[in-house]
Coordinates of C-alpha atoms (C1' of nucleotides) in Angstrom, one line a residue:
Chain P
M15 CA 0.0 0.0 0.0
T16 CA 1.3 3.4 -0.9
I17 CA -0.2 6.8 -1.2
E18 CA -1.1 9.1 -4.1
V19 CA -0.2 12.7 -3.7
Q20 CA -1.7 15.6 -5.5
L21 CA -0.4 19.1 -5.5
D22 CA -2.6 22.1 -5.4
L23 CA -0.7 24.5 -7.6
K24 CA -3.0 27.4 -6.8
S25 CA -3.1 27.3 -3.1
G26 CA 0.2 29.1 -2.4
V27 CA 1.1 26.3 0.0
P28 CA 4.7 25.2 -0.6
F29 CA 5.0 21.9 -2.4
Y30 CA 7.1 20.3 0.2
R31 CA 4.5 21.4 2.9
Q32 CA 1.7 19.8 0.9
I33 CA 3.6 16.6 0.7
I34 CA 4.3 16.6 4.4
D35 CA 0.6 17.3 5.1
R36 CA -0.5 14.6 2.8
V37 CA 1.7 12.0 4.4
K38 CA 0.8 13.1 7.9
S39 CA -2.9 13.0 7.2
S40 CA -2.5 9.6 5.6
I41 CA -1.1 8.4 8.8
A42 CA -3.9 9.9 10.7
T43 CA -6.5 8.2 8.6
G44 CA -4.7 4.9 8.7
E45 CA -4.1 5.0 5.0
L46 CA -0.5 4.6 5.9
G47 CA 0.6 2.4 8.7
P48 CA 3.9 1.7 10.5
G49 CA 6.4 0.0 8.1
D50 CA 4.7 1.1 5.0
R51 CA 7.0 2.4 2.3
L52 CA 6.6 5.9 0.9
P53 CA 7.1 6.5 -2.8
T54 CA 10.8 6.9 -3.6
V55 CA 12.1 10.5 -3.8
R56 CA 12.7 10.3 -7.5
Q57 CA 9.4 8.5 -8.3
L58 CA 7.3 11.0 -6.4
A59 CA 9.2 13.8 -8.1
V60 CA 8.4 12.4 -11.5
D61 CA 4.8 11.9 -10.6
L62 CA 4.3 15.4 -9.3
K63 CA 6.5 16.8 -12.0
I64 CA 8.6 18.6 -9.5
N65 CA 12.3 18.6 -8.5
P66 CA 13.5 15.6 -6.5
N67 CA 15.1 18.0 -4.0
T68 CA 11.6 19.3 -3.1
V69 CA 10.4 15.8 -2.3
S70 CA 13.6 15.1 -0.4
R71 CA 13.1 18.2 1.7
A72 CA 9.6 17.0 2.6
Y73 CA 10.9 13.5 3.6
T74 CA 13.8 15.0 5.6
E75 CA 11.4 17.1 7.6
L76 CA 9.1 14.1 8.2
E77 CA 12.1 12.2 9.4
L78 CA 13.3 14.9 11.7
T79 CA 9.8 14.9 13.3
G80 CA 10.1 11.2 13.8
L81 CA 7.2 10.2 11.6
V82 CA 9.1 8.3 9.1
E83 CA 12.5 6.5 9.0
T84 CA 14.9 6.5 6.2
Q85 CA 17.1 3.5 5.4
M86 CA 19.9 4.6 3.1
G87 CA 19.9 2.8 -0.2
S88 CA 16.6 1.2 0.6
G89 CA 13.8 3.8 1.0
T90 CA 11.6 5.7 3.4
Y91 CA 9.2 4.0 5.7
V92 CA 6.5 5.1 8.1
G93 CA 7.9 4.8 11.6
Q94 CA 6.4 3.3 14.7
V95 CA 4.0 5.8 16.2
E96 CA 4.7 6.4 19.8
V97 CA 1.9 8.0 21.7
E98 CA 2.3 8.8 25.3
Q99 CA 1.1 11.5 27.7
D100 CA -1.7 11.2 30.1
D101 CA -5.2 11.1 28.9
M102 CA -6.4 14.4 30.3
E103 CA -3.5 16.2 28.6
R104 CA -4.3 14.5 25.3
R105 CA -8.0 15.5 25.5
R106 CA -7.0 19.1 26.2
I107 CA -4.7 19.2 23.2
L108 CA -7.2 17.6 20.9
D109 CA -9.9 20.0 22.0
Q110 CA -7.7 22.9 21.4
I111 CA -6.7 22.0 17.8
C112 CA -10.3 21.1 17.0
Q113 CA -11.4 24.4 18.3
E114 CA -8.8 26.3 16.3
F115 CA -9.7 24.3 13.2
L116 CA -13.4 25.0 13.6
S117 CA -12.6 28.7 14.0
R118 CA -10.6 28.8 10.8
A119 CA -13.2 26.8 8.9
S120 CA -16.1 28.9 10.0
S121 CA -14.2 32.0 8.9
H122 CA -14.5 30.6 5.4
G123 CA -18.1 30.0 5.9
F124 CA -18.0 26.2 6.4
T125 CA -20.2 24.5 8.9
L126 CA -19.5 21.7 11.2
D127 CA -21.5 19.5 8.9
D128 CA -19.4 20.5 5.9
I129 CA -16.3 19.5 7.8
L130 CA -17.7 16.2 9.0
D131 CA -18.7 15.3 5.5
N132 CA -15.3 16.0 4.2
L133 CA -13.6 14.1 6.9
Q134 CA -15.9 11.1 6.7
Q135 CA -15.1 10.8 3.0
R136 CA -11.5 10.4 3.9
K137 CA -12.3 7.6 6.2
S138 CA -13.9 5.5 3.6
R139 CA -11.1 5.9 1.1
Chain M
M12 CA -20.3 45.8 8.6
T13 CA -16.7 44.7 8.3
I14 CA -14.8 41.5 8.7
E15 CA -12.4 40.1 11.2
V16 CA -9.4 38.4 9.8
Q17 CA -7.5 35.8 11.7
L18 CA -4.1 34.5 10.5
D19 CA -3.0 31.0 11.0
L20 CA 0.7 31.5 11.6
K21 CA 1.6 27.9 11.4
S22 CA -0.2 26.8 8.3
G23 CA 2.5 27.9 5.9
V24 CA -0.1 29.7 3.8
P25 CA 1.2 33.2 2.9
F26 CA -0.4 35.9 4.9
Y27 CA -1.6 37.8 1.9
R28 CA -3.2 34.6 0.6
Q29 CA -5.0 34.1 3.8
I30 CA -6.3 37.6 3.7
I31 CA -7.5 37.1 0.1
D32 CA -9.2 33.8 0.9
R33 CA -10.9 35.4 3.9
V34 CA -12.3 38.2 1.9
K35 CA -13.4 36.0 -0.9
S36 CA -15.1 33.7 1.5
S37 CA -16.8 36.6 3.2
I38 CA -18.2 37.8 -0.1
A39 CA -19.3 34.4 -1.1
T40 CA -21.2 33.8 2.1
G41 CA -22.7 37.2 2.0
E42 CA -20.9 38.3 5.1
L43 CA -19.7 41.1 3.0
G44 CA -21.8 42.7 0.3
P45 CA -21.4 45.2 -2.5
G46 CA -20.3 48.6 -1.1
D47 CA -19.1 47.2 2.2
R48 CA -15.9 48.7 3.4
L49 CA -12.8 46.7 4.1
P50 CA -10.5 47.6 7.0
T51 CA -7.9 50.1 6.0
V52 CA -4.5 48.7 5.1
R53 CA -2.9 50.2 8.1
Q54 CA -5.6 49.2 10.5
L55 CA -5.5 45.6 9.3
A56 CA -1.7 45.5 9.4
V57 CA -1.8 46.7 13.0
D58 CA -4.5 44.2 14.0
L59 CA -2.7 41.3 12.5
K60 CA 0.7 42.6 13.5
I61 CA 2.1 42.2 10.0
N62 CA 3.7 44.5 7.5
P63 CA 1.3 47.0 5.8
N64 CA 2.9 46.0 2.5
T65 CA 1.5 42.5 3.0
V66 CA -2.0 43.8 3.4
S67 CA -1.6 46.1 0.6
R68 CA -0.5 43.3 -1.7
A69 CA -3.6 41.3 -0.8
Y70 CA -5.9 44.2 -1.5
T71 CA -4.1 44.9 -4.8
E72 CA -4.6 41.3 -5.9
L73 CA -8.3 41.5 -4.9
E74 CA -8.6 44.7 -6.9
L75 CA -7.0 43.1 -9.9
T76 CA -9.6 40.4 -9.9
G77 CA -12.3 43.0 -9.7
L78 CA -13.7 41.9 -6.3
V79 CA -13.0 45.1 -4.5
E80 CA -12.4 48.7 -5.6
T81 CA -10.1 51.2 -4.0
Q82 CA -11.1 54.8 -3.9
M83 CA -8.0 56.9 -3.3
G84 CA -8.1 58.6 0.1
S85 CA -11.4 56.9 1.0
G86 CA -10.9 53.3 1.4
T87 CA -11.4 49.9 -0.1
Y88 CA -14.9 48.6 -0.9
V89 CA -16.5 45.4 -2.1
G90 CA -17.3 45.8 -5.7
Q91 CA -20.7 45.9 -7.3
V92 CA -20.2 42.8 -9.3
E93 CA -21.6 39.8 -7.6
V94 CA -19.0 37.2 -7.8
E95 CA -20.1 33.8 -6.9
Q96 CA -17.4 31.7 -5.4
D97 CA -17.7 28.5 -7.5
D98 CA -18.1 25.2 -5.8
M99 CA -14.9 23.8 -7.0
E100 CA -13.0 26.7 -5.3
R101 CA -14.9 26.2 -2.1
R102 CA -14.3 22.5 -2.1
R103 CA -10.6 23.1 -2.8
I104 CA -10.3 25.3 0.3
L105 CA -12.2 23.0 2.5
D106 CA -10.0 20.1 1.3
Q107 CA -7.0 22.1 2.1
I108 CA -7.8 23.2 5.6
C109 CA -9.1 19.7 6.4
Q110 CA -5.8 18.2 5.2
E111 CA -3.7 20.7 7.2
F112 CA -5.9 20.0 10.2
L113 CA -5.4 16.2 9.9
S114 CA -1.8 16.8 9.4
R115 CA -1.4 18.7 12.6
A116 CA -3.5 16.3 14.5
S117 CA -1.4 13.4 13.2
S118 CA 1.7 15.1 14.5
H119 CA 0.3 14.8 17.9
G120 CA -0.6 11.2 17.4
F121 CA -4.3 11.6 16.9
T122 CA -6.2 9.6 14.4
L123 CA -9.1 10.6 12.2
D124 CA -11.4 8.7 14.5
D125 CA -10.2 10.7 17.5
I126 CA -11.1 13.8 15.6
L127 CA -14.4 12.6 14.4
D128 CA -15.4 11.7 18.0
N129 CA -14.4 15.1 19.2
L130 CA -16.3 16.9 16.5
Q131 CA -19.4 14.7 16.8
Q132 CA -19.6 15.6 20.5
R133 CA -19.6 19.3 19.6
K134 CA -22.6 18.7 17.2
S135 CA -24.7 17.1 19.9
R136 CA -24.1 20.0 22.3
Chain G
M26 CA 27.4 38.8 20.7
T27 CA 27.5 36.4 17.9
I28 CA 29.4 33.3 17.0
E29 CA 32.2 32.4 14.7
V30 CA 31.9 29.2 12.8
Q31 CA 34.7 27.3 11.3
L32 CA 34.2 24.4 8.9
D33 CA 36.4 21.4 8.9
L34 CA 36.7 20.5 5.3
K35 CA 38.5 17.2 5.9
S36 CA 36.2 15.7 8.5
G37 CA 33.6 14.3 6.1
V38 CA 30.9 15.8 8.3
P39 CA 28.3 17.7 6.2
F40 CA 28.7 21.4 6.3
Y41 CA 25.1 22.0 7.4
R42 CA 25.7 19.5 10.2
Q43 CA 28.8 21.3 11.4
I44 CA 26.9 24.5 11.5
I45 CA 24.1 22.9 13.5
D46 CA 26.6 21.4 15.9
R47 CA 28.5 24.6 16.3
V48 CA 25.3 26.5 17.2
K49 CA 24.1 23.8 19.6
S50 CA 27.4 23.6 21.4
S51 CA 27.5 27.4 21.6
I52 CA 24.2 27.3 23.4
A53 CA 25.5 24.6 25.7
T54 CA 28.5 26.6 26.7
G55 CA 26.5 29.8 27.1
E56 CA 28.3 31.4 24.3
L57 CA 24.9 32.0 22.8
G58 CA 21.9 32.8 24.9
P59 CA 18.1 33.2 24.4
G60 CA 17.4 36.2 22.1
D61 CA 20.9 36.3 20.6
R62 CA 20.9 36.7 16.9
L63 CA 22.6 34.3 14.6
P64 CA 24.6 35.5 11.6
T65 CA 22.4 36.1 8.6
V66 CA 22.2 33.3 6.2
R67 CA 23.9 35.2 3.5
Q68 CA 26.6 36.6 5.7
L69 CA 27.5 33.2 7.1
A70 CA 27.5 31.8 3.6
V71 CA 30.0 34.4 2.6
D72 CA 32.2 33.9 5.6
L73 CA 32.3 30.2 5.2
K74 CA 32.5 30.4 1.4
I75 CA 29.6 28.1 0.9
N76 CA 26.2 28.3 -0.7
P77 CA 23.5 30.2 1.2
N78 CA 21.2 27.2 0.8
T79 CA 23.5 25.2 2.9
V80 CA 23.4 27.7 5.8
S81 CA 19.6 28.0 5.3
R82 CA 19.3 24.2 5.6
A83 CA 21.1 24.3 8.9
Y84 CA 19.0 27.1 10.3
T85 CA 15.8 25.4 9.1
E86 CA 16.7 22.2 11.0
L87 CA 17.6 24.2 14.1
E88 CA 14.2 25.9 13.9
L89 CA 12.4 22.6 13.5
T90 CA 14.0 21.3 16.6
G91 CA 12.9 24.4 18.4
L92 CA 16.4 25.8 19.3
V93 CA 16.1 28.9 17.3
E94 CA 13.3 31.1 16.0
T95 CA 13.1 32.8 12.6
Q96 CA 11.5 36.1 12.1
M97 CA 10.8 36.7 8.4
G98 CA 12.6 39.7 7.1
S99 CA 14.4 40.2 10.4
G100 CA 16.7 37.3 11.1
T101 CA 17.2 34.2 13.2
Y102 CA 17.4 34.2 16.9
V103 CA 18.2 31.7 19.7
G104 CA 14.9 30.6 21.3
Q105 CA 13.9 30.3 24.8
V106 CA 15.3 27.1 26.2
E107 CA 12.6 25.0 27.8
V108 CA 13.9 22.3 30.0
E109 CA 11.5 19.9 31.7
Q110 CA 11.4 16.3 32.8
D111 CA 12.1 15.0 36.2
D112 CA 15.5 15.0 37.7
M113 CA 16.2 11.3 37.8
E114 CA 15.3 11.0 34.1
R115 CA 17.6 13.8 33.2
R116 CA 20.5 12.3 35.2
R117 CA 20.0 9.0 33.4
I118 CA 20.1 10.6 30.0
L119 CA 23.2 12.7 30.8
D120 CA 24.9 9.6 32.1
Q121 CA 24.1 7.7 29.0
I122 CA 25.3 10.3 26.5
C123 CA 28.5 10.9 28.6
Q124 CA 29.1 7.2 28.6
E125 CA 28.7 6.9 24.8
F126 CA 30.9 9.9 24.3
L127 CA 33.7 8.5 26.5
S128 CA 33.5 5.2 24.7
R129 CA 33.9 6.9 21.3
A130 CA 36.7 9.1 22.5
S131 CA 38.6 6.3 24.0
S132 CA 38.4 4.3 20.8
H133 CA 40.4 7.2 19.4
G134 CA 42.9 6.9 22.2
F135 CA 41.8 9.9 24.1
T136 CA 41.8 9.9 27.9
L137 CA 39.2 11.5 30.2
D138 CA 41.8 14.2 30.9
D139 CA 42.2 15.0 27.2
I140 CA 38.5 15.5 27.1
L141 CA 38.3 17.6 30.2
D142 CA 41.1 19.8 28.9
N143 CA 39.3 20.3 25.6
L144 CA 35.9 21.1 27.2
Q145 CA 37.4 23.4 29.9
Q146 CA 39.0 25.5 27.1
R147 CA 35.5 26.0 25.6
K148 CA 34.3 27.2 28.9
S149 CA 36.8 30.1 29.2
R150 CA 36.2 31.3 25.7
Chain H
M16 CA 45.7 -8.5 18.1
T17 CA 43.0 -6.8 16.2
I18 CA 40.7 -3.9 16.8
E19 CA 37.1 -3.4 17.6
V20 CA 35.3 -0.8 15.6
Q21 CA 32.2 1.0 16.9
L22 CA 30.1 3.1 14.6
D23 CA 28.3 6.2 15.8
L24 CA 25.1 6.0 13.7
K25 CA 23.9 9.5 14.7
S26 CA 27.0 11.6 14.3
G27 CA 26.6 12.2 10.6
V28 CA 30.2 11.1 10.0
P29 CA 30.2 8.7 7.1
F30 CA 30.8 5.1 8.1
Y31 CA 33.9 4.7 5.9
R32 CA 35.4 7.7 7.5
Q33 CA 34.7 6.5 11.0
I34 CA 36.5 3.2 10.1
I35 CA 39.4 5.1 8.7
D36 CA 39.7 7.3 11.8
R37 CA 39.4 4.3 14.1
V38 CA 42.3 2.5 12.3
K39 CA 44.4 5.6 12.2
S40 CA 43.9 6.2 15.9
S41 CA 44.7 2.6 16.7
I42 CA 48.0 2.8 14.8
A43 CA 48.9 6.1 16.4
T44 CA 48.3 4.9 19.9
G45 CA 50.1 1.7 19.2
E46 CA 47.0 -0.4 19.6
L47 CA 47.8 -1.7 16.2
G48 CA 51.4 -2.2 15.1
P49 CA 53.2 -3.0 11.8
G50 CA 52.2 -6.4 10.6
D51 CA 49.0 -6.6 12.6
R52 CA 46.0 -7.9 10.7
L53 CA 42.8 -5.9 10.2
P54 CA 39.5 -7.7 10.3
T55 CA 38.4 -9.0 6.9
V56 CA 36.1 -6.8 4.9
R57 CA 33.3 -9.3 5.1
Q58 CA 33.8 -9.9 8.8
L59 CA 33.8 -6.2 9.7
A60 CA 30.8 -5.6 7.5
V61 CA 28.9 -8.3 9.3
D62 CA 30.0 -7.0 12.7
L63 CA 29.0 -3.5 11.9
K64 CA 25.9 -4.5 10.0
I65 CA 26.9 -2.4 7.0
N66 CA 27.6 -3.0 3.4
P67 CA 30.9 -4.7 2.6
N68 CA 31.5 -2.1 -0.1
T69 CA 31.7 0.5 2.7
V70 CA 34.4 -1.4 4.5
S71 CA 36.1 -2.0 1.3
R72 CA 36.1 1.6 0.5
A73 CA 37.7 2.5 3.9
Y74 CA 40.4 -0.1 3.4
T75 CA 41.1 1.1 -0.1
E76 CA 41.6 4.6 1.1
L77 CA 43.8 3.5 4.0
E78 CA 45.9 1.6 1.4
L79 CA 46.2 4.6 -0.8
T80 CA 47.7 6.5 2.1
G81 CA 50.1 3.7 2.7
L82 CA 48.9 2.9 6.2
V83 CA 47.9 -0.6 5.4
E84 CA 48.8 -3.2 2.8
T85 CA 46.5 -5.7 1.2
Q86 CA 47.7 -9.1 0.3
M87 CA 45.4 -10.7 -2.1
G88 CA 43.7 -13.7 -0.6
S89 CA 45.4 -13.3 2.7
G90 CA 44.1 -10.1 4.3
T91 CA 44.9 -6.6 5.2
Y92 CA 47.8 -5.7 7.4
V93 CA 49.2 -2.6 9.0
G94 CA 52.1 -1.3 7.0
Q95 CA 55.8 -1.3 8.0
V96 CA 56.1 2.4 7.7
E97 CA 55.6 3.9 11.1
V98 CA 53.2 6.7 10.5
E99 CA 52.9 9.1 13.4
Q100 CA 49.5 10.7 13.6
D101 CA 50.4 14.3 13.9
D102 CA 49.2 16.4 16.8
M103 CA 47.1 18.6 14.6
E104 CA 45.2 15.7 13.3
R105 CA 44.6 14.3 16.8
R106 CA 43.5 17.7 18.0
R107 CA 41.1 18.0 15.1
I108 CA 39.4 14.7 15.8
L109 CA 39.2 15.5 19.5
D110 CA 37.7 18.9 18.7
Q111 CA 35.2 17.3 16.4
I112 CA 33.9 14.6 18.7
C113 CA 33.8 17.1 21.6
Q114 CA 31.7 19.5 19.5
E115 CA 29.3 16.8 18.4
F116 CA 29.0 15.7 22.0
L117 CA 28.2 19.2 23.2
S118 CA 25.8 19.6 20.4
R119 CA 23.9 16.4 21.3
A120 CA 23.9 17.4 25.0
S121 CA 22.6 20.8 24.2
S122 CA 19.7 19.3 22.3
H123 CA 18.7 17.7 25.6
G124 CA 19.0 21.0 27.4
F125 CA 22.3 20.2 29.1
T126 CA 24.9 22.8 29.6
L127 CA 28.7 22.5 29.5
D128 CA 28.7 22.7 33.3
D129 CA 26.3 19.8 33.6
I130 CA 28.7 17.7 31.5
L131 CA 31.8 18.8 33.3
D132 CA 30.2 17.8 36.6
N133 CA 29.3 14.4 35.3
L134 CA 32.7 13.7 33.8
Q135 CA 34.5 15.0 36.9
Q136 CA 32.6 12.5 39.0
R137 CA 33.8 9.7 36.8
K138 CA 37.4 10.9 37.4
S139 CA 37.2 10.7 41.1
R140 CA 35.7 7.2 41.0
Chain B
dG22 C1' 18.7 1.2 -7.7
dT23 C1' 18.0 4.1 -3.0
dG24 C1' 18.6 8.6 -0.3
dG25 C1' 22.1 12.7 1.0
dT26 C1' 24.8 16.8 0.2
dC27 C1' 26.0 20.8 -2.2
dT28 C1' 26.0 24.4 -5.7
dA29 C1' 24.3 28.2 -8.7
dG30 C1' 20.8 30.9 -9.5
dA31 C1' 16.0 32.4 -9.9
dC32 C1' 12.0 34.4 -7.7
dC33 C1' 8.8 35.2 -3.7
dA34 C1' 7.4 37.0 1.1
dC35 C1' 8.3 40.2 4.3
dA36 C1' 10.6 44.5 7.3
Chain E
dG16 C1' 17.9 44.3 3.7
dT17 C1' 16.0 39.5 5.8
dG18 C1' 14.6 34.4 5.2
dG19 C1' 11.8 30.8 2.1
dT20 C1' 10.9 28.0 -2.0
dC21 C1' 12.1 25.8 -6.1
dT22 C1' 14.9 24.2 -10.0
dA23 C1' 18.6 21.9 -12.5
dG24 C1' 22.3 19.3 -12.1
dA25 C1' 26.6 17.4 -10.0
dC26 C1' 28.6 14.1 -7.0
dC27 C1' 28.7 11.0 -2.8
dA28 C1' 27.1 7.0 0.3
dC29 C1' 25.0 2.9 0.5
dG30 C1' 22.4 -1.8 -1.0

DNA sequence: GTGGTCTAGACCACA
DNA sequence: GTGGTCTAGACCACG
């Protein structure tokens, strides 16, 4: 299983950032799990029609944050997710980022239902 | 009636683009209508704690697309032309912010299910 | 106060890594403190006679790890150091990295005294 | 008599360079003398869990500098020429590993004083 | 084949 | 002026 990445050329979001976001959200949805291999740097560069360095930069940042692991000469793989912290703290953080997210979405005129629809679709992929 | 803009400092989306998106969305949802006045460049720059040039750039781009009109010495106003934000555009934006949201949540070890639970609870409140 | 960086061309250690190490160790010795400004990307590139991208890469990684903060259009600054964890855990970690360090040094024929001399010199700088 | 090589996976120093440095140091300190046999390429590769090509490369470079001699089908031996590792070279290596050590410690929030305390204690033991 | 490092140089965002 | 993004292309380390 691997992922398909699509760049939004009009969004103004840096390509490498879009790749990072795509990988991270794939991990969140379970689309990618520990041990899964990411597309090779060169292959993804070809697919997206961008420079390999840009893909490499995205992968490097993902590795620095511990989400993926790189094996030289072999490829890049999703790392073991280590989740810790006490439950209360986790709930608080989740509440906070959800709140900020809703705030941002509503400033664009989206409702909670719009959001739930969008997220649900990602689940069934 | 005027709008309140909030910048997401961490999203990686350029400030001027966030401002543009915010104004566009406001017009699309009717929050802003023809003739409504936008905040002055200076005022918005102060509020957002960013460089006036950045606001200016956003306004300039909005003017180029005909969405707003600047009257020298008076201010910037929403144009008379009713511009419907097409569905594709709205969907693109929703997709983008949902993806960035998932990405951020994933960095904290949350899954899509964690998020859906949290958001569902807000719905029933 | 700023720092002086010297590259070891023969070591085989990547330039960007050497810069990172230099900044980090400067923070450890107190040579650099919170709020201190790092050399600009371009200036350091000129000083070291390397490409600005290489310096930029080092600074980017330092920012990702939270050690420095970048203010667009202004420069790069040493961040606030946040140290937490309980004392026992910290002692354990320090012991471990000291042990590994001594092991590596001794494999090169260096004694504890050699090391202490070298480190003491850094203190008086 | 042969030597034991330990790789520092996180230092960023290329494996082949670490091997070279290790051998050089061993010769300089007398740990290895003229005629002593180095581990075979294959054996060392297995021990270090790295690619034989990497070991081979290190040995090749050592041979080019005349420090070791390879006898086809027999093995690799420390050369007859007594090569003193000059002081500058030793100092460079010590500086490098001390800097990397400080860098790593700094990432964990430790200061030079923390380290000196820890090392001093080991001295009095 | 894989990823990693570095360069030269362009253009953008921001102060 | 500052840093950020991207490209094109070279060369290295490793499997």
